[in-house]
JSON list of C-alpha atoms in Angstrom, two decimals:
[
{"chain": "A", "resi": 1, "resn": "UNK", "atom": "CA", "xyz": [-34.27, -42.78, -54.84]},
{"chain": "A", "resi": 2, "resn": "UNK", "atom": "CA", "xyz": [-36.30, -43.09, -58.16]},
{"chain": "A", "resi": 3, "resn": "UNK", "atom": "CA", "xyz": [-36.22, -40.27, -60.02]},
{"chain": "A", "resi": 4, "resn": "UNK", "atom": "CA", "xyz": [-38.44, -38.81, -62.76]},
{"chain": "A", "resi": 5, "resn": "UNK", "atom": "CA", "xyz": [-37.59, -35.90, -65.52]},
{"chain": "A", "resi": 6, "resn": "UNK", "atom": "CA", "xyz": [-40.59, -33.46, -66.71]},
{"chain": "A", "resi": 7, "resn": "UNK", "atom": "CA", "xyz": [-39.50, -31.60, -70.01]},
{"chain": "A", "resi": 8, "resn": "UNK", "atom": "CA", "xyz": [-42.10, -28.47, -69.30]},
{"chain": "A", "resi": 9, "resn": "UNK", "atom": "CA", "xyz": [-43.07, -24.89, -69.67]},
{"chain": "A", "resi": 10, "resn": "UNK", "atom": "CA", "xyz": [-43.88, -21.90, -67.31]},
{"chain": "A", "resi": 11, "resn": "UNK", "atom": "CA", "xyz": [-47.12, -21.03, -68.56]},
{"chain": "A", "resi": 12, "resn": "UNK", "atom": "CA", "xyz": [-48.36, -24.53, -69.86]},
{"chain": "A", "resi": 13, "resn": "UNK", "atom": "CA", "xyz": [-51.32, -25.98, -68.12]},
{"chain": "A", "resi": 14, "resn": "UNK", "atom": "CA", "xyz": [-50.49, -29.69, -69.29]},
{"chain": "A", "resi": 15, "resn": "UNK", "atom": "CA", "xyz": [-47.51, -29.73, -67.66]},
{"chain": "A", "resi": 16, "resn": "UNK", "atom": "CA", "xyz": [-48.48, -28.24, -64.61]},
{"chain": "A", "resi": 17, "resn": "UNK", "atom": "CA", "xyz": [-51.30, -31.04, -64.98]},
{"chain": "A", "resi": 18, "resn": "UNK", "atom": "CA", "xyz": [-48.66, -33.82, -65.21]},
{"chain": "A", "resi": 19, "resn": "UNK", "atom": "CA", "xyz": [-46.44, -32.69, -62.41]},
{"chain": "A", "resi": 20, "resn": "UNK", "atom": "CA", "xyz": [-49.94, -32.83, -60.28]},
{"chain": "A", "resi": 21, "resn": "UNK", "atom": "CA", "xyz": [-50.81, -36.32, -61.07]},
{"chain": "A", "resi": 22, "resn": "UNK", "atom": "CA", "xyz": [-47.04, -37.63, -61.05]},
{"chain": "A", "resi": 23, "resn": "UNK", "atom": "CA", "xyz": [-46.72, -36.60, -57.71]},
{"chain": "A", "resi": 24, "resn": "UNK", "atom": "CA", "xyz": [-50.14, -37.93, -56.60]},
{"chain": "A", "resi": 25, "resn": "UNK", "atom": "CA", "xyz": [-48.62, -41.55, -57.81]},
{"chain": "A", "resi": 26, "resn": "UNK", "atom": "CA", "xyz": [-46.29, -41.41, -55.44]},
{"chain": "A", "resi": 27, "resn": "UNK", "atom": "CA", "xyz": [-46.25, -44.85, -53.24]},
{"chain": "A", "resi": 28, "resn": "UNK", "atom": "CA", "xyz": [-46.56, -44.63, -49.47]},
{"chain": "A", "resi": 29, "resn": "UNK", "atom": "CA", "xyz": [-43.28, -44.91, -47.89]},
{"chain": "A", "resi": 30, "resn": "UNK", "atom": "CA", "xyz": [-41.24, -44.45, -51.47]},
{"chain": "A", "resi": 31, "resn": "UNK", "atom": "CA", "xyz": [-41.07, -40.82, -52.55]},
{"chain": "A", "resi": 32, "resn": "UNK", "atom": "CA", "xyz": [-39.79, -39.93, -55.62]},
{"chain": "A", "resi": 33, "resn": "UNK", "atom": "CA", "xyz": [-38.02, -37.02, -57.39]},
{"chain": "A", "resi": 34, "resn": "UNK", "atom": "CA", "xyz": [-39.02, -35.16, -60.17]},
{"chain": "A", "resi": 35, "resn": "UNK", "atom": "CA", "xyz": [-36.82, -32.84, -61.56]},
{"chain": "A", "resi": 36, "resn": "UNK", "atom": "CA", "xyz": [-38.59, -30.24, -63.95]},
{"chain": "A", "resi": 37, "resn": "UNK", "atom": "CA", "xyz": [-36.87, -28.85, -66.81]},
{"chain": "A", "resi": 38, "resn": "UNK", "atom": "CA", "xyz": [-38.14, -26.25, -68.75]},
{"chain": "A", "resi": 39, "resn": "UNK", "atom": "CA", "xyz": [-37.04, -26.77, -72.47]},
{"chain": "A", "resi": 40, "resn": "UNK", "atom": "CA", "xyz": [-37.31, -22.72, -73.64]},
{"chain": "A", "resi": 41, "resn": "UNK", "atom": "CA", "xyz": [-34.23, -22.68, -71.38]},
{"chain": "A", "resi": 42, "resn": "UNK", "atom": "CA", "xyz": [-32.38, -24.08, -74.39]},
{"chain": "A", "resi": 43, "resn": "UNK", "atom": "CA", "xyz": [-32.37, -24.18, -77.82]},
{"chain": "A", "resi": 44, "resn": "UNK", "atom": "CA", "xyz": [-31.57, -27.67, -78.06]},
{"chain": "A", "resi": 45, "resn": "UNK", "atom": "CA", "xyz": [-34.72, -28.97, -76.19]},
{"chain": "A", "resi": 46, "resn": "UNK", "atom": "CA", "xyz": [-37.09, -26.70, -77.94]},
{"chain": "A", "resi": 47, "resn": "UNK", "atom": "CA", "xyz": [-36.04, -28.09, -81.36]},
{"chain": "A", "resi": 48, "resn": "UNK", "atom": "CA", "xyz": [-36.48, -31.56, -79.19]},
{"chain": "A", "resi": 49, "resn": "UNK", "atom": "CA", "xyz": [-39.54, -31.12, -77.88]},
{"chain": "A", "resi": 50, "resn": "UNK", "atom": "CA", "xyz": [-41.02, -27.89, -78.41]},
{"chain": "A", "resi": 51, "resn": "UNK", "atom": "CA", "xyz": [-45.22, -28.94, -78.65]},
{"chain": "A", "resi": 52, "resn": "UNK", "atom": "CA", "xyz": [-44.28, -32.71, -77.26]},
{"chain": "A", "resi": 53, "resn": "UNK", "atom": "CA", "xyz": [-44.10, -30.68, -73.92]},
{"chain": "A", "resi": 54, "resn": "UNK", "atom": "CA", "xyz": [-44.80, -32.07, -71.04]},
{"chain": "A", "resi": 55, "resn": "UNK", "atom": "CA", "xyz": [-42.50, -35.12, -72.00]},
{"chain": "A", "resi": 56, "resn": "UNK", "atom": "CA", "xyz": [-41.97, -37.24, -68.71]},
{"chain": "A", "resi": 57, "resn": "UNK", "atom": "CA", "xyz": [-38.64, -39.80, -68.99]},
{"chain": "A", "resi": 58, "resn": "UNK", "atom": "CA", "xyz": [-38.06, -42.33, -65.84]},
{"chain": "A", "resi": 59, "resn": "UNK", "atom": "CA", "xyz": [-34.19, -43.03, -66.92]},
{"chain": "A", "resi": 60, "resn": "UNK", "atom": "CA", "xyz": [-33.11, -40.65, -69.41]},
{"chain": "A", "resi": 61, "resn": "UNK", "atom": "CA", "xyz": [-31.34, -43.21, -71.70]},
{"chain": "A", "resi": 62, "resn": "UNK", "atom": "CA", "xyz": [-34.90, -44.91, -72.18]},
{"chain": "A", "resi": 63, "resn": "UNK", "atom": "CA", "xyz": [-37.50, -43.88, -74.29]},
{"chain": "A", "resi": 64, "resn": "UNK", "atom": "CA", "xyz": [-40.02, -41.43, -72.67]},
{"chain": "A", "resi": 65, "resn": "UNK", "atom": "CA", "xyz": [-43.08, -42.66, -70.61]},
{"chain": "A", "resi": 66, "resn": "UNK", "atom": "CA", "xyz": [-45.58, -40.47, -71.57]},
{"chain": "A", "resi": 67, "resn": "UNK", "atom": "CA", "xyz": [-46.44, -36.57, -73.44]},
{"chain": "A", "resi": 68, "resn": "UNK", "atom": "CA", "xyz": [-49.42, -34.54, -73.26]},
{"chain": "A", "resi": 69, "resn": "UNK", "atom": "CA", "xyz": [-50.80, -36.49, -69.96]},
{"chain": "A", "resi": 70, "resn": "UNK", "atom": "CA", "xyz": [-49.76, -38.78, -67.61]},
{"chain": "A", "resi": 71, "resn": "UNK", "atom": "CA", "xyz": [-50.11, -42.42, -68.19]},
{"chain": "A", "resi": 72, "resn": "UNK", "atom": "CA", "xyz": [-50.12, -43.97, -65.27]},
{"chain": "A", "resi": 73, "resn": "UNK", "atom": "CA", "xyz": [-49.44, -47.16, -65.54]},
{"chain": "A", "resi": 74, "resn": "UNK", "atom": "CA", "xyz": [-46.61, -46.50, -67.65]},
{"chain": "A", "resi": 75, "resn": "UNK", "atom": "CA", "xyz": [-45.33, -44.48, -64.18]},
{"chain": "A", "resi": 76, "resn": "UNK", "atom": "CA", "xyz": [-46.49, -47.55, -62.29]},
{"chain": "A", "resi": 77, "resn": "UNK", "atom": "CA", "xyz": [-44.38, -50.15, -64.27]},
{"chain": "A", "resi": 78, "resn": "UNK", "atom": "CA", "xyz": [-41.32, -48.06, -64.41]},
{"chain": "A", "resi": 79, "resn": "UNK", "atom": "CA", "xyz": [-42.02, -47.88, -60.38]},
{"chain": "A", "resi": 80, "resn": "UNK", "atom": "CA", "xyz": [-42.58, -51.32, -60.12]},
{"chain": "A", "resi": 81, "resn": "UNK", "atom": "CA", "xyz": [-38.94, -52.49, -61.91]},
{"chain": "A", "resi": 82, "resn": "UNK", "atom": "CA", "xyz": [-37.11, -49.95, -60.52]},
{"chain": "A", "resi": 83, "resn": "UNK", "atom": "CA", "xyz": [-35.78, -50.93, -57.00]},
{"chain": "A", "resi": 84, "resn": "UNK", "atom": "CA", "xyz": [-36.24, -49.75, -54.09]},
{"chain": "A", "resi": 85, "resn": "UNK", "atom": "CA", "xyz": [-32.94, -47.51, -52.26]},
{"chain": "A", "resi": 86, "resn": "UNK", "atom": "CA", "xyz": [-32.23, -45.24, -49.30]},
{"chain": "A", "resi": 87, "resn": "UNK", "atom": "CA", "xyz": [-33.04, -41.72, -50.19]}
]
């Protein structure tokens, strides 16, 4: 299954924003995950990406799709080249 990682906050509107329209992207047939870290959790990803926030990655050892808002075709070429598997 195709999986997606939001770096977020609790009480930040953008991110809450993102997650919305992420998940109305979603193809018919072909869900997604989308597994939402919040960075103030740890040190490490608030010195990372403290005001980038919400930072959306497709595979985590690529660079990010998108901050601050979705860009959706950004989500729509990573869906497109990532293939299709049995959830």
């Amino acid at each position: 299954m195709t999986r997606f990682t939001l770096y977020s906050r609790s009480y930040c509107h953008l991110c809450e924003d993102m997650l919305n329209a992420l998940q109305a992207l979603a193809p018919e047939g072909r869900p997604f995950e989308v597994d939402v870290i919040d960075v103030d959790a740890d040190s490490a990803l608030v010195e990372r990406f403290d005001e980038l926030v919400p930072v959306l990655f497709g595979r985590l050892d690529e660079p990010e799709l998108c901050h601050y808002f979705l860009d959706a075709e950004a989500v729509q070429r990573y869906l497109d080249r990532e293939p299709a598997k049995a959830a």
